[in-house]
PDB file of C-alpha atoms in Angstrom:
ATOM      1  CA  MET E   1      -0.042   0.067   0.267  1.00  0.00           C
ATOM      2  CA  VAL E   2       1.222   3.542  -0.788  1.00  0.00           C
ATOM      3  CA  LYS E   3       1.701   5.420   2.094  1.00  0.00           C
ATOM      4  CA  GLY E   4      -0.023   8.353   0.726  1.00  0.00           C
ATOM      5  CA  SER E   5      -3.662   6.792   0.065  1.00  0.00           C
ATOM      6  CA  ALA E   6      -3.496   5.188   3.546  1.00  0.00           C
ATOM      7  CA  GLY E   7      -6.359   8.563   4.440  1.00  0.00           C
ATOM      8  CA  GLN E   8      -8.076   8.175   1.162  1.00  0.00           C
ATOM      9  CA  ALA E   9     -10.497   5.468   1.875  1.00  0.00           C
ATOM     10  CA  LEU E  10     -11.227   7.274   5.452  1.00  0.00           C
ATOM     11  CA  ILE E  11     -11.577  10.595   3.482  1.00  0.00           C
ATOM     12  CA  GLU E  12     -14.196   8.827   0.903  1.00  0.00           C
ATOM     13  CA  TYR E  13     -16.181   6.380   3.947  1.00  0.00           C
ATOM     14  CA  LEU E  14     -16.680  10.174   5.829  1.00  0.00           C
ATOM     15  CA  ILE E  15     -17.801  12.063   2.798  1.00  0.00           C
ATOM     16  CA  LEU E  16     -20.153   8.591   1.530  1.00  0.00           C
ATOM     17  CA  PHE E  17     -21.512   8.620   5.193  1.00  0.00           C
ATOM     18  CA  ALA E  18     -22.348  12.477   4.912  1.00  0.00           C
ATOM     19  CA  PHE E  19     -23.777  12.443   1.454  1.00  0.00           C
ATOM     20  CA  MET E  20     -26.535   9.105   2.801  1.00  0.00           C
ATOM     21  CA  SER E  21     -26.924  11.263   6.269  1.00  0.00           C
ATOM     22  CA  LEU E  22     -28.448  14.724   4.094  1.00  0.00           C
ATOM     23  CA  ILE E  23     -29.751  12.094   1.909  1.00  0.00           C
ATOM     24  CA  ALA E  24     -31.851  10.703   5.206  1.00  0.00           C
ATOM     25  CA  LEU E  25     -32.288  13.766   6.306  1.00  0.00           C
ATOM     26  CA  ASN E  26     -34.320  15.578   3.578  1.00  0.00           C
ATOM     27  CA  MET E  27     -36.201  12.007   4.188  1.00  0.00           C
ATOM     28  CA  VAL E  28     -36.975  12.903   7.584  1.00  0.00           C
ATOM     29  CA  LYS E  29     -38.073  16.342   7.063  1.00  0.00           C
ATOM     30  CA  GLY E  30     -40.263  15.450   3.754  1.00  0.00           C
ATOM     31  CA  MET E  31     -42.285  12.620   5.494  1.00  0.00           C
ATOM     32  CA  GLY E  32     -42.759  15.288   8.813  1.00  0.00           C
ATOM     33  CA  GLY E  33     -44.135  17.749   6.174  1.00  0.00           C
ATOM     34  CA  MET E  34     -46.242  14.658   4.877  1.00  0.00           C
ATOM     35  CA  MET E  35     -47.621  13.514   8.300  1.00  0.00           C
ATOM     36  CA  SER E  36     -48.252  17.219   9.225  1.00  0.00           C
ATOM     37  CA  ASP E  37     -50.190  18.074   6.502  1.00  0.00           C
ATOM     38  CA  SER E  38     -52.080  14.976   6.824  1.00  0.00           C
ATOM     39  CA  VAL E  39     -53.328  15.499  10.468  1.00  0.00           C
ATOM     40  CA  ARG E  40     -54.082  19.222   9.310  1.00  0.00           C
ATOM     41  CA  SER E  41     -56.556  17.581   6.882  1.00  0.00           C
ATOM     42  CA  ILE E  42     -57.992  15.138   9.134  1.00  0.00           C
ATOM     43  CA  GLY E  43     -58.026  17.737  11.708  1.00  0.00           C
ATOM     44  CA  PHE E  44     -59.814  20.125   9.048  1.00  0.00           C
ATOM     45  CA  GLN E  45     -62.312  17.483   8.184  1.00  0.00           C
ATOM     46  CA  LEU E  46     -63.345  16.016  12.049  1.00  0.00           C
ATOM     47  CA  THR E  47     -64.013  19.828  12.358  1.00  0.00           C
ATOM     48  CA  GLN E  48     -66.225  19.943   9.846  1.00  0.00           C
ATOM     49  CA  GLN E  49     -67.878  17.497  10.722  1.00  0.00           C
ATOM     50  CA  LEU E  50     -68.129  17.549  14.008  1.00  0.00           C
ATOM     51  CA  THR E  51     -69.302  21.369  13.969  1.00  0.00           C
ATOM     52  CA  ILE E  52     -71.530  21.707  11.378  1.00  0.00           C
ATOM     53  CA  GLY E  53     -73.464  18.391  12.526  1.00  0.00           C
ATOM     54  CA  VAL E  54     -76.273  17.982   9.543  1.00  0.00           C
ATOM     55  CA  CYS E  55     -76.273  15.228   7.756  1.00  0.00           C
ATOM     56  CA  GLU E  56     -78.891  12.842   6.457  1.00  0.00           C
ATOM     57  CA  GLU E  57     -77.525   9.605   6.732  1.00  0.00           C
ATOM     58  CA  GLU E  58     -74.056   8.289   8.139  1.00  0.00           C
ATOM     59  CA  CYS E  59     -73.529  10.214  10.662  1.00  0.00           C
ATOM     60  CA  TRP E  60     -70.697  10.111  12.819  1.00  0.00           C
ATOM     61  CA  TYR E  61     -72.087  11.202  16.102  1.00  0.00           C
ATOM     62  CA  SER E  62     -75.965  10.729  16.487  1.00  0.00           C
ATOM     63  CA  ASP E  63     -76.792  13.302  18.901  1.00  0.00           C
ATOM     64  CA  TYR E  64     -76.273  16.290  16.602  1.00  0.00           C
ATOM     65  CA  GLN E  65     -78.594  18.877  17.739  1.00  0.00           C
ATOM     66  CA  ASN E  66     -79.531  20.341  14.020  1.00  0.00           C
ATOM     67  CA  ARG E  67     -79.457  16.525  12.492  1.00  0.00           C
ATOM     68  CA  THR E  68     -81.778  16.237  10.219  1.00  0.00           C
ATOM     69  CA  LYS E  69     -84.627  13.773  10.104  1.00  0.00           C
TER      70      LYS E  69
END
C-alpha cells in the first residue's frame, strides 16, 4: 500500500457517510411535512363534520341538535 493513500479510504467513507446522512435527513423532513399535512387535513375534516352536524345519513355522531330527520 502506498503511504500517501492510507487516509484516502477514510476520507471517502466520511464523504459517503455525510452524503447518506444528508439524504436521510431530507427524507425525514419530507415525511414530517407529509404527516403534518395529513394531520392538518384530518383535523379540518373532523372540525367540519363535528361543528356543522347536518347529515341525512351515516352521521358520525348521532346526537346532533340540528340533525335532519
